[in-house]
Amino acid sequence: MLRVLTLSTLFPDATRRNFGVFVERQTLGLAAHPEVELRVVAPIGLPPFPLALRGRHARLGTLPLGEQWKGVDVYRPRFLAVPGTAGRLHAHFLTRALTPLLADLQREFAFDVIDASFFFPDGPAAVALGRRFGVPVSIKARGSDVHHWGTAAATAGQIRAAGKQADGLLAVSEAMKRDMVAMGMPAEHIRVHRTGVDLGQFALRDRNEAKAAFGIRGPLVVSTGALIERKGHDIVIDAVAALPNAHLLIAGEGSYRGALEAKIAALGLTDRVRLLGAVPHGDMAALLAAADVMALASENEGLANAWVEALACGVPVVIPDVGGAPEVVTERAYGRIVGRTPAGFASGIAAVLSDHTPPATVRAGAERFTWEANTAGLYDHLKALVTSS
């Protein structure tokens, strides 16, 4: 029996049910493996008093320190996240908070391996904890956890050091692996471990009926993701402005909402572009099924789950050449890879709309990505680390 301690600061809780849902799904898949026992440590970073008593931090502070989450034991220790430090001290305080917890946990659950499911601050902390408790460590790179933290002056050195010291590494795409190698991480330690998609949940539906639920007739573009600048929703809005008959629905919430609302109003698009706010992941399939195109203009990605979920619903994607985009859009039927400009996106969306590709043909592009393969690959990877340690 393989005893796995999964460490992830990107994991859902009662106040953030959409937070890290793909880490959750990967973890639940591994926990269901007949040869695995698993515990989750999902730390919560909080600022010093009295900031910890305000806003969303106050809600996080009320979460239980331990609970059963969808049948899995989850521990939610707090660690200090000091504002104004650019993350420089996150891994240090995370390691300090987790050391006594893991010491207690090891007495009743003698974990064989630490599986860090997000690179920062989880990865550097996992390496330190692995050395302390004498177990191998794996770290998974997903996207911004490497592209942002791995290039920021305050944290880049920690990312590189953890990548070199970990016993094994996972990358969501071949492109992510190349980026990690370019940062000095050993290629021979990196396994490509792609996401999965629930092909039962994300499935073909009657598109006209799905559109009617949103009060839309005619071409529909959908974009998803946090309303932050690097997701490029403004680019998609400008592109739709150049396509007079198209509507756009954007699912997500974030600090850039005000700027996007102002842009929509300034362009006179309030009748064609809507910000839906945060959409529960369980409702995302109904939204995607209504779309003719899914357009996401991210500045960087590893291999976005949203791309694969759209394909599973029979919806082609229009995306820039970032991360694993060429590993997903391998056929014309699956969409277009375009320049990250309004003109590029407008052209790509128009081309997809004119293709009229049957949804069943588009869906074939998602059938390469299954959670069963994801679980099998993760088990083999972690088992090999333990066997060779």
Coordinates of N, CA and C in Angstrom, one line a residue, residues 14 45 57 61 64 68 162 192 200 269 282 290 344 366:
A14 N -15.0 25.2 2.1 CA -16.4 25.6 2.2 C -16.6 27.1 1.7
G45 N -3.0 30.4 4.0 CA -2.1 31.5 4.4 C -3.0 32.7 4.9
H57 N -10.2 36.9 4.6 CA -9.4 36.3 5.6 C -10.2 35.8 6.8
G61 N -10.5 32.1 8.3 CA -10.1 31.7 9.6 C -11.1 30.9 10.4
P64 N -12.6 24.7 9.7 CA -12.0 23.7 10.7 C -10.6 23.4 10.4
Q68 N -13.4 15.8 7.1 CA -13.6 14.9 6.0 C -14.2 15.7 4.8
A162 N 14.1 24.3 -5.4 CA 13.2 23.2 -5.1 C 13.1 22.2 -6.3
V192 N 5.7 14.3 -17.8 CA 4.5 15.1 -18.3 C 3.3 14.3 -17.8
G200 N -18.3 12.6 -18.8 CA -19.7 12.5 -18.5 C -20.4 13.8 -18.2
L269 N -21.2 47.8 -25.7 CA -21.4 46.4 -25.9 C -22.3 45.8 -24.7
G282 N -19.6 23.0 -11.2 CA -20.7 22.1 -11.6 C -21.6 22.6 -12.6
A290 N -23.5 25.9 -24.5 CA -24.2 26.9 -25.2 C -23.3 27.6 -26.2
G344 N -6.2 39.2 -33.9 CA -5.9 37.8 -34.0 C -7.1 37.0 -33.5
A366 N -10.9 15.9 -26.9 CA -10.8 15.8 -25.5 C -10.7 14.4 -25.0

